PDB file of C-alpha atoms in Angstrom:
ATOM      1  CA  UNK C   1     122.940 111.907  87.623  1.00  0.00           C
ATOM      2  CA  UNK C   2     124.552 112.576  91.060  1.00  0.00           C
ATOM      3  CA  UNK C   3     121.766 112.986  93.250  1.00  0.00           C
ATOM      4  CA  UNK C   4     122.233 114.668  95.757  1.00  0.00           C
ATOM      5  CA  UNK C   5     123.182 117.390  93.205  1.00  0.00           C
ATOM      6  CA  UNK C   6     119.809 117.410  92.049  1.00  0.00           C
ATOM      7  CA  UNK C   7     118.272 121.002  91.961  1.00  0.00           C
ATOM      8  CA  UNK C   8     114.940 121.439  93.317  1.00  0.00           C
ATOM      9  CA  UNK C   9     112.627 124.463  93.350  1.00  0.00           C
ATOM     10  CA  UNK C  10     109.326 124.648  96.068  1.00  0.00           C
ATOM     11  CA  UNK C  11     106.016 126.422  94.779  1.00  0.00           C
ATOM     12  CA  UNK C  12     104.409 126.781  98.080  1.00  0.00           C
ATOM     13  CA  UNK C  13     102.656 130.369  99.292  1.00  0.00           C
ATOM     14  CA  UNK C  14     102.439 129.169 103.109  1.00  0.00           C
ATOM     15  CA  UNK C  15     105.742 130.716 104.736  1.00  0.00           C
ATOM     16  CA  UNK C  16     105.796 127.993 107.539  1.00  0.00           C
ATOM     17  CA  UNK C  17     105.286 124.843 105.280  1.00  0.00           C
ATOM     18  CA  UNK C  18     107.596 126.452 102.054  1.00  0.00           C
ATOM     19  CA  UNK C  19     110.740 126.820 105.279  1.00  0.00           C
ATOM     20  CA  UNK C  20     110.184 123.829 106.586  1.00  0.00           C
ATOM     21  CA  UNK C  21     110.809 121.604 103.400  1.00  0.00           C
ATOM     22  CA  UNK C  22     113.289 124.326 102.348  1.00  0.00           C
ATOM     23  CA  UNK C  23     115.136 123.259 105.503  1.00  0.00           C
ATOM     24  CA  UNK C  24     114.044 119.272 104.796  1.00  0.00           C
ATOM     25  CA  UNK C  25     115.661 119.558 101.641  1.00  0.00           C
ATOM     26  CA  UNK C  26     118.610 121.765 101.896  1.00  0.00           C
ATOM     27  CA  UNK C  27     119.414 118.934 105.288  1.00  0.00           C
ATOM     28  CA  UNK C  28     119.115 116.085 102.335  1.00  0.00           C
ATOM     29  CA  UNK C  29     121.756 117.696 100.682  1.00  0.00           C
ATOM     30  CA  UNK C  30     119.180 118.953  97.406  1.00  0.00           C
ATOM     31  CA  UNK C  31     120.400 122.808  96.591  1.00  0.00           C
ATOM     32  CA  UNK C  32     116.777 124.199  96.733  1.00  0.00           C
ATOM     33  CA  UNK C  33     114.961 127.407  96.612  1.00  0.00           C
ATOM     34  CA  UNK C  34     111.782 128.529  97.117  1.00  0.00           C
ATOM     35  CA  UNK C  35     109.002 130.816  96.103  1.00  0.00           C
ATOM     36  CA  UNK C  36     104.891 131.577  97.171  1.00  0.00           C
ATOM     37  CA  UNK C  37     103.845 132.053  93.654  1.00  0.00           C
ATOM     38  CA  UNK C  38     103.897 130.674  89.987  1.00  0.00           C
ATOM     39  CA  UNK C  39     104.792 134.330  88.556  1.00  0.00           C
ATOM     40  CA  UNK C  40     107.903 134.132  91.058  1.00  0.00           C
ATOM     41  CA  UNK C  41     108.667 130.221  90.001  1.00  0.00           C
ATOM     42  CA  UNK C  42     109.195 131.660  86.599  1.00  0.00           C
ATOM     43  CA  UNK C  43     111.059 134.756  86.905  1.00  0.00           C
ATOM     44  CA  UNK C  44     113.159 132.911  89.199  1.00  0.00           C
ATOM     45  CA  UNK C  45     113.648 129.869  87.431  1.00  0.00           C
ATOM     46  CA  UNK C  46     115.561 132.257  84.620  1.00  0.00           C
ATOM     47  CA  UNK C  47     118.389 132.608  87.104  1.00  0.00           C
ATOM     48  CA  UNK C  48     118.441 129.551  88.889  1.00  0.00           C
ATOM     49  CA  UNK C  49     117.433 125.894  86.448  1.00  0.00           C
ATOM     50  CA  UNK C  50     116.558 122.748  88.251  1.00  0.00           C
ATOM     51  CA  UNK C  51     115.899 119.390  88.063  1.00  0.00           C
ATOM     52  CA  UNK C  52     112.295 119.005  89.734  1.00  0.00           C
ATOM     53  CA  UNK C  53     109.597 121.267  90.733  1.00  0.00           C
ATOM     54  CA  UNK C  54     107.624 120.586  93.852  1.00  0.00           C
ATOM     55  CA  UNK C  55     104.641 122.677  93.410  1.00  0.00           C
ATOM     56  CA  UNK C  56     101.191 123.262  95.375  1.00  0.00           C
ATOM     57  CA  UNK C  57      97.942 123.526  93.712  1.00  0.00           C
ATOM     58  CA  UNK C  58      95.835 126.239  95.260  1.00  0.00           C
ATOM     59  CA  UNK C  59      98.420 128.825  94.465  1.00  0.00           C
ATOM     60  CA  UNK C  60      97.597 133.002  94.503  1.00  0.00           C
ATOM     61  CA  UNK C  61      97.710 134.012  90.983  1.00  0.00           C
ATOM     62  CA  UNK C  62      97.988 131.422  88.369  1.00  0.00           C
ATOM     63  CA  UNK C  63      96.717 127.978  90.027  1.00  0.00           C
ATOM     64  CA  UNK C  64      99.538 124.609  89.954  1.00  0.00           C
ATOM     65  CA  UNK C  65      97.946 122.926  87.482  1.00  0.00           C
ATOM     66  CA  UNK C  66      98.580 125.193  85.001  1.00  0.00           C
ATOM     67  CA  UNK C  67     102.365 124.941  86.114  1.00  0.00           C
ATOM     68  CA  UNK C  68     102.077 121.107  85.826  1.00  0.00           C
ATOM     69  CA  UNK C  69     100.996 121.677  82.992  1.00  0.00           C
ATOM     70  CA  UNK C  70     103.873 123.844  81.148  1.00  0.00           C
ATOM     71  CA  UNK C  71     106.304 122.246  82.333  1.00  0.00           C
ATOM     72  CA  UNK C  72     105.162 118.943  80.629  1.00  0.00           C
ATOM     73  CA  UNK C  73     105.378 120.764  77.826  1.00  0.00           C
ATOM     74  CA  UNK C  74     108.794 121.976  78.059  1.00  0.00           C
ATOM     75  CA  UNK C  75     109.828 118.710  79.156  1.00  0.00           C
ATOM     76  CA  UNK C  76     112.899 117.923  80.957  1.00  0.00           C
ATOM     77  CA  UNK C  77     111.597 118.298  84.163  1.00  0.00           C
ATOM     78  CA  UNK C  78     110.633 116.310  87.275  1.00  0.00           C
ATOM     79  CA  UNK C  79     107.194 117.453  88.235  1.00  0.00           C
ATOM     80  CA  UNK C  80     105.916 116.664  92.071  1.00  0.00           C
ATOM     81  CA  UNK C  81     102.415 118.093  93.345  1.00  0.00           C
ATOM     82  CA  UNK C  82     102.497 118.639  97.114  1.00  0.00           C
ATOM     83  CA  UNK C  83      99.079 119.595  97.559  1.00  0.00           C
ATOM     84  CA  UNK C  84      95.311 119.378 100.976  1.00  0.00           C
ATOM     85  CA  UNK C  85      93.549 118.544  97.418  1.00  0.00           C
ATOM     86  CA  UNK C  86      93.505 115.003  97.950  1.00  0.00           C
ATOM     87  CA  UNK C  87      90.574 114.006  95.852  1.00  0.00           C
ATOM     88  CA  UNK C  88      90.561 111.120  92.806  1.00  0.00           C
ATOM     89  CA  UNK C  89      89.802 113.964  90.610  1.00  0.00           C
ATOM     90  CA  UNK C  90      92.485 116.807  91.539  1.00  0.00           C
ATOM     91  CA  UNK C  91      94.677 113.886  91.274  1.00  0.00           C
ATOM     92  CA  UNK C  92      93.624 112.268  88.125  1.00  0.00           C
ATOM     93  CA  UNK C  93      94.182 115.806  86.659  1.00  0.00           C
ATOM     94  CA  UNK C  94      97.545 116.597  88.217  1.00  0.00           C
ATOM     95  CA  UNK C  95      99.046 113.436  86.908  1.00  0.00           C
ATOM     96  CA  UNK C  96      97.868 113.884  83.133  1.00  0.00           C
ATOM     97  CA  UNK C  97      98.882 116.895  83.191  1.00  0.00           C
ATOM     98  CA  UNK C  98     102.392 115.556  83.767  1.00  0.00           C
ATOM     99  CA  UNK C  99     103.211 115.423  87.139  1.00  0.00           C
ATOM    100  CA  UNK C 100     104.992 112.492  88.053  1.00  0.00           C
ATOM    101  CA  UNK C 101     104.182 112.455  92.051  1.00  0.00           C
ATOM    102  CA  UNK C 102     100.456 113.333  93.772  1.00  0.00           C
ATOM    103  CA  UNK C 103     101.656 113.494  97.449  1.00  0.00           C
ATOM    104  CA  UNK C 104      98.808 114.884 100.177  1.00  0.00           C
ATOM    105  CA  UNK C 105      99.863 117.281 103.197  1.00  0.00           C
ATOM    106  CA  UNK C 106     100.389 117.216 105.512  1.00  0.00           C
ATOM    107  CA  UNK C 107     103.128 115.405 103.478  1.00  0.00           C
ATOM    108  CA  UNK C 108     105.017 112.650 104.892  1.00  0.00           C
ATOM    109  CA  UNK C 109     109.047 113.542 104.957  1.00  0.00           C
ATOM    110  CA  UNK C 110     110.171 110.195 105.135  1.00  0.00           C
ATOM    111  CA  UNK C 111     108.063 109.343 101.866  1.00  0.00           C
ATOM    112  CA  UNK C 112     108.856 112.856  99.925  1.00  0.00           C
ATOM    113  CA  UNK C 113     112.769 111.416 100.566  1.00  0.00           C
ATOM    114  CA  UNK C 114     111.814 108.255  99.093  1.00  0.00           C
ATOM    115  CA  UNK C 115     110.220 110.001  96.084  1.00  0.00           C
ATOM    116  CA  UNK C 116     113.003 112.526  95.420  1.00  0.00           C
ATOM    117  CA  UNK C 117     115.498 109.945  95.196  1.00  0.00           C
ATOM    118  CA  UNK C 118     113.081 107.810  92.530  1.00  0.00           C
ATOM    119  CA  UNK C 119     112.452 110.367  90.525  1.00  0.00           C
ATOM    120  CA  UNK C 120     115.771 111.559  90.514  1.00  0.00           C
ATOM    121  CA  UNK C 121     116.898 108.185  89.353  1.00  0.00           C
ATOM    122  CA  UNK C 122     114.223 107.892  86.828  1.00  0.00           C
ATOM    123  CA  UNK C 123     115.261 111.515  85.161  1.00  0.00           C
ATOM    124  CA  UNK C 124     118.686 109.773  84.644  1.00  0.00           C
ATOM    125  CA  UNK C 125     119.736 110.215  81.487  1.00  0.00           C
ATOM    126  CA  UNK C 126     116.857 112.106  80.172  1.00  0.00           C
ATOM    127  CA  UNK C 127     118.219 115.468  80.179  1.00  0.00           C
ATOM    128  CA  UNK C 128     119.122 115.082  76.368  1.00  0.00           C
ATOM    129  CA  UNK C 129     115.089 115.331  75.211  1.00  0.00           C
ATOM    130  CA  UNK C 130     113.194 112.350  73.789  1.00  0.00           C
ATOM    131  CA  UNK C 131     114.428 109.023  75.346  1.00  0.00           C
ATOM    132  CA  UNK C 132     114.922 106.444  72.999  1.00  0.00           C
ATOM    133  CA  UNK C 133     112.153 103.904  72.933  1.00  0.00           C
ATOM    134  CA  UNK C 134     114.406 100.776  73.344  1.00  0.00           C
ATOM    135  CA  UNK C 135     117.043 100.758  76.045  1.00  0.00           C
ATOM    136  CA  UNK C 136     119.814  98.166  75.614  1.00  0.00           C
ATOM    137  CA  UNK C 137     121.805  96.905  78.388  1.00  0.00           C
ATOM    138  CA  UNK C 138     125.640  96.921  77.365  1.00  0.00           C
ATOM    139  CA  UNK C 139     126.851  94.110  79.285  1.00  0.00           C
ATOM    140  CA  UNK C 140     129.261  91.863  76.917  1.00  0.00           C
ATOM    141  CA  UNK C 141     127.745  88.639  78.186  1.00  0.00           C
ATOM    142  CA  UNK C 142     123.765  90.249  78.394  1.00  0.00           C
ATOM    143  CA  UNK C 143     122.577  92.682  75.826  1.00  0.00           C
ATOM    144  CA  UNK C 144     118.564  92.938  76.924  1.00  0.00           C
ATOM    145  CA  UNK C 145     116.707  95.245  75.186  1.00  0.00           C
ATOM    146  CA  UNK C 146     113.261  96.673  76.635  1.00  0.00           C
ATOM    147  CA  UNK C 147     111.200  97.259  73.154  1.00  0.00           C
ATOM    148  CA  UNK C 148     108.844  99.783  74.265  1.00  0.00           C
ATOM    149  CA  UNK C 149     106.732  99.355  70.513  1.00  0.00           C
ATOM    150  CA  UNK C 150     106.591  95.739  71.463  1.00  0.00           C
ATOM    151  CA  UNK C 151     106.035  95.997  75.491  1.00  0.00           C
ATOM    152  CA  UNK C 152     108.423  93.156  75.738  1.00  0.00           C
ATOM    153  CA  UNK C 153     111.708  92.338  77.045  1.00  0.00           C
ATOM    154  CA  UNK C 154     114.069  90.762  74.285  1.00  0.00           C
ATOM    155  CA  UNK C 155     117.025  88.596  75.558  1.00  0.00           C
ATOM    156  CA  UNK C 156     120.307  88.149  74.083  1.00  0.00           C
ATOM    157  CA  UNK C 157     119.617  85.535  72.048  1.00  0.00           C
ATOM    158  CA  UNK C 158     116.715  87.118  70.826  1.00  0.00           C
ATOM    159  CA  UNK C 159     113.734  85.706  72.402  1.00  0.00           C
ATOM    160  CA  UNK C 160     110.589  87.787  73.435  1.00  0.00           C
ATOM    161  CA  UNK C 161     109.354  87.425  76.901  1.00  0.00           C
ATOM    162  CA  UNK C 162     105.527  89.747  76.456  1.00  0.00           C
ATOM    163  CA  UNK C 163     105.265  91.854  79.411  1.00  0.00           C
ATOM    164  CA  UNK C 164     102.356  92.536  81.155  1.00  0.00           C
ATOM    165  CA  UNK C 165     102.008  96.077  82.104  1.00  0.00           C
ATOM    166  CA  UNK C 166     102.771  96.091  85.900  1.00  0.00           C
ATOM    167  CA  UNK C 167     105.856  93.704  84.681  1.00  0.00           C
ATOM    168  CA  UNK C 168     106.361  96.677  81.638  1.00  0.00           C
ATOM    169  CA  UNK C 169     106.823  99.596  84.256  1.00  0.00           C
ATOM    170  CA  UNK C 170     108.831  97.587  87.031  1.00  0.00           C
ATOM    171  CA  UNK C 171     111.300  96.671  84.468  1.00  0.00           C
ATOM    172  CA  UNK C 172     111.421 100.052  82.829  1.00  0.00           C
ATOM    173  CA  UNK C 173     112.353 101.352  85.935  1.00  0.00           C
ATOM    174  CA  UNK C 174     114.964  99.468  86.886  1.00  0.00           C
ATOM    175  CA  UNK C 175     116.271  99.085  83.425  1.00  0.00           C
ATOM    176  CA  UNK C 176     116.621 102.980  83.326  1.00  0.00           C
ATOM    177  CA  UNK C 177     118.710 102.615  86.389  1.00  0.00           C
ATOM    178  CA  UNK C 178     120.426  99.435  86.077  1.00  0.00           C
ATOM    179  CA  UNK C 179     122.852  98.561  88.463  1.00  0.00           C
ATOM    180  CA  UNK C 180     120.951 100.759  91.057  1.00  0.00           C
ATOM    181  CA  UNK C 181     119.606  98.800  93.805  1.00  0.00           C
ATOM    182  CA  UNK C 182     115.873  99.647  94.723  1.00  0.00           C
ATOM    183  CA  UNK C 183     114.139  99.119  97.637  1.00  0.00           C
ATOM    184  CA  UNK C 184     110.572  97.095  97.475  1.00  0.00           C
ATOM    185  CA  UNK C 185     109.223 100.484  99.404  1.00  0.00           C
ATOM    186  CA  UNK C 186     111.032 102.742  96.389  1.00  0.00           C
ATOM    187  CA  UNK C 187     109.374 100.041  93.703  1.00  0.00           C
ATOM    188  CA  UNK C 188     106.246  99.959  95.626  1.00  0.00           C
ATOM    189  CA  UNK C 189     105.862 104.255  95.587  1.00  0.00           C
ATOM    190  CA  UNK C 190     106.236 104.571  91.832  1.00  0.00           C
ATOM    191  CA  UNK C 191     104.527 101.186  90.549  1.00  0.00           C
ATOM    192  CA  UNK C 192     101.253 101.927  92.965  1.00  0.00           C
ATOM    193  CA  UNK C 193     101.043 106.116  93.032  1.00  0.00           C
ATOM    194  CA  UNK C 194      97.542 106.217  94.124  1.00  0.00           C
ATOM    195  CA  UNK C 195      97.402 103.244  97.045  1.00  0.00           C
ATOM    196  CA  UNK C 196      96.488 104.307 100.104  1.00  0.00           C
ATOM    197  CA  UNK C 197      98.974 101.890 101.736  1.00  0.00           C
ATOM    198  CA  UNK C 198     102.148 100.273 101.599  1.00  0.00           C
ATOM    199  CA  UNK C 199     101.765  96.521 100.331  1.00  0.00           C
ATOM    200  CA  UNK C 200     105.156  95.445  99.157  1.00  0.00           C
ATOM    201  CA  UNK C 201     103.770  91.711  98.445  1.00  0.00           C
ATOM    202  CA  UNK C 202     101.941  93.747  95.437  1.00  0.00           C
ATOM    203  CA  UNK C 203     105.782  94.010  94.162  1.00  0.00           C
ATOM    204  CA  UNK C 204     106.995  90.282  95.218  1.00  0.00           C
ATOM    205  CA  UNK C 205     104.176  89.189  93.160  1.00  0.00           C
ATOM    206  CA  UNK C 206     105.214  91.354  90.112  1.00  0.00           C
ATOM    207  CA  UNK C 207     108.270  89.804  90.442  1.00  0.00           C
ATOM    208  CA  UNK C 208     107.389  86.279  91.162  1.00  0.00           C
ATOM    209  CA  UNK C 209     105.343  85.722  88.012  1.00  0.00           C
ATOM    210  CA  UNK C 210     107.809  87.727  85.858  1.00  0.00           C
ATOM    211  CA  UNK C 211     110.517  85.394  86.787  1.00  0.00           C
ATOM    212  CA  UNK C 212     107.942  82.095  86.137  1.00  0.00           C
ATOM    213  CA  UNK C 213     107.198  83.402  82.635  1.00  0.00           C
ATOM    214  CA  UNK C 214     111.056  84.116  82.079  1.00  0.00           C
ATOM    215  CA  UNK C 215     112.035  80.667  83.256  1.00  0.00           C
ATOM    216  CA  UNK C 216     108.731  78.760  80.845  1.00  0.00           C
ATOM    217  CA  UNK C 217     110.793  80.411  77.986  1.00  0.00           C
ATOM    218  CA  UNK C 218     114.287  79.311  79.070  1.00  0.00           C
ATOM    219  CA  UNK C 219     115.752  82.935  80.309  1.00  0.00           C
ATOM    220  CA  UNK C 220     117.458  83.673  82.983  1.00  0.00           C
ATOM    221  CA  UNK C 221     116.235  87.325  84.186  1.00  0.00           C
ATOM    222  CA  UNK C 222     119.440  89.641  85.271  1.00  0.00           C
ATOM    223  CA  UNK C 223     116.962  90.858  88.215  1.00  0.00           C
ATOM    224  CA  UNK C 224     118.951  90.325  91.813  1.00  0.00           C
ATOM    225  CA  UNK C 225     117.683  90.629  95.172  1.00  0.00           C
ATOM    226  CA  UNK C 226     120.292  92.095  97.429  1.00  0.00           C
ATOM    227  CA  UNK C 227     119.829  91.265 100.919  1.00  0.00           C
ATOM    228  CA  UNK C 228     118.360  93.625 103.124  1.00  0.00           C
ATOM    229  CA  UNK C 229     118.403  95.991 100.235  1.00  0.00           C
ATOM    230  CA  UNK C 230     116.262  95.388  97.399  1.00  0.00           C
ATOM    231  CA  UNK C 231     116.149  94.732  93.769  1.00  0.00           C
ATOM    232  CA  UNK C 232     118.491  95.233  90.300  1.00  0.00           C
ATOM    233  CA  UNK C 233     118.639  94.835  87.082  1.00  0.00           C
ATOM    234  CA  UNK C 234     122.551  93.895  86.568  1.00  0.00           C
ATOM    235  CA  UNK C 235     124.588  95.548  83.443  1.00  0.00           C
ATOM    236  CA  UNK C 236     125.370  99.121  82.115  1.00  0.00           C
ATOM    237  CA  UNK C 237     122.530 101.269  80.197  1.00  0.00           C
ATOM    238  CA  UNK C 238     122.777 102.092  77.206  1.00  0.00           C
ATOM    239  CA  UNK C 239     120.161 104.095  74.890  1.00  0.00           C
ATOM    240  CA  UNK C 240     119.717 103.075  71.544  1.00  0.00           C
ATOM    241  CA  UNK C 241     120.139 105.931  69.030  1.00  0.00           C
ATOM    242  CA  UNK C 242     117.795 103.872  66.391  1.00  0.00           C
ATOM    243  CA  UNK C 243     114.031 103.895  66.979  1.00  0.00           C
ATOM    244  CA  UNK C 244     112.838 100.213  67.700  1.00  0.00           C
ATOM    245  CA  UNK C 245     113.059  98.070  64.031  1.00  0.00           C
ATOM    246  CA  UNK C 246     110.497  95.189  63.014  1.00  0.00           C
ATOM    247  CA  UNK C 247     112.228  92.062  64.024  1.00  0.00           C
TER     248      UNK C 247
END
């Protein structure tokens, strides 16, 4: 996915704050409309598809959960909740519901960039439906495989390395996008979505110990740190079209 050709529609019924990140986006280079109302969203959505829906709870009319919610269930969709609700249980909701991002206003530009961009990354590939439960990294020297069934990375030669399930979710993020490089600050916003703060050590550790239990085993991770850039995973993706098999 090209992504600054992401499209991105804004659920928000305050004119001021619905212009401004109109304006935030549309500056980002997202093509982006905008609406004050879930009845609007969908009427409008007809004419114009996207990518991701940024969508405000306390909405006249039908409320933004219930838009979280439907578009879950149509799947296919990016789903961020910009939203003063900023309590364990509106968010707790929101993100069964389906929502992929709980961001409070007065929302932080620098951080909804951040988000875009990793969501837009993660949605990769995913247009097609139903992602395939093992991803397999089509590198002739490294074929990896992520076993979802198994929560386990498998290496070339076949050897399991059990993940825990911090290690699970940082590796089936960058597996989705391999070759992508990530910043700790990117890793940190979609590993930790309901911290308070910014700890990237929280992601050095995740690292650190998935690297020691790689090396116990004898496997050399394809994980790189790019300096003064971030992390990848190294090799072309690849979905399976098989479901994972009992090895």
């Amino acid at each position: 996915m090209n992504l600054p050709r992401l499209r991105l529609a804004l659920i928000e019924d305050n004119e001021d704050l619905r212009d401004e990140l109109l304006f935030f986006l549309r500056h980002r280079g997202y093509s982006a409309w905008g609406v004050a109302s879930a009845e609007a969203f969908w009427k409008e959505l007809h004419r114009n598809p996207v990518d991701i829906v940024l969508v405000d709870l306390g909405l006249p009319g039908e409320d933004g959960f219930s838009v979280v919610q439907y578009l879950h269930s149509m799947g296919n969709y990016g789903v961020i909740i910009l939203t003063a609700r900023g309590g364990e249980q509106e968010r707790l909701r929101g993100l069964n519901l389906g929502a992929d991002l709980f961001l409070v206003k007065p929302v932080n530009l620098a951080r909804l960039g951040t988000a875009l961009r990793t969501l837009g990354l993660r949605l990769d590939g995913g247009e097609g439906g139903q992602q395939s439960d093992r991803i397999r990294l089509d590198d002739p020297r490294e074929q990896w495989q992520l076993d979802v069934g198994g929560v386990c990375l498998m290496s070339p030669s076949d050897k399991r390395l059990a993940l825990s399930p911090q290690e699970f979710e940082l590796l089936k993020i960058l597996v989705h996008s391999a070759n992508q490089v990530f910043s700790k600050e990117a890793l940190h916003d979609l590993l930790f979505e309901y911290a308070d703060a910014t700890e990237l050590h929280r992601v050095d550790v995740i690292l650190s110990r998935l690297r020691s239990k790689a090396r116990a085993q004898g496997m050399s991770l394809p994980i790189r740190s790019v300096f003064g850039k971030g992390i990848v995973f190294t090799g072309a993706v690849q979905k399976s079209s098989d479901t994972p098999a009992s090895r």
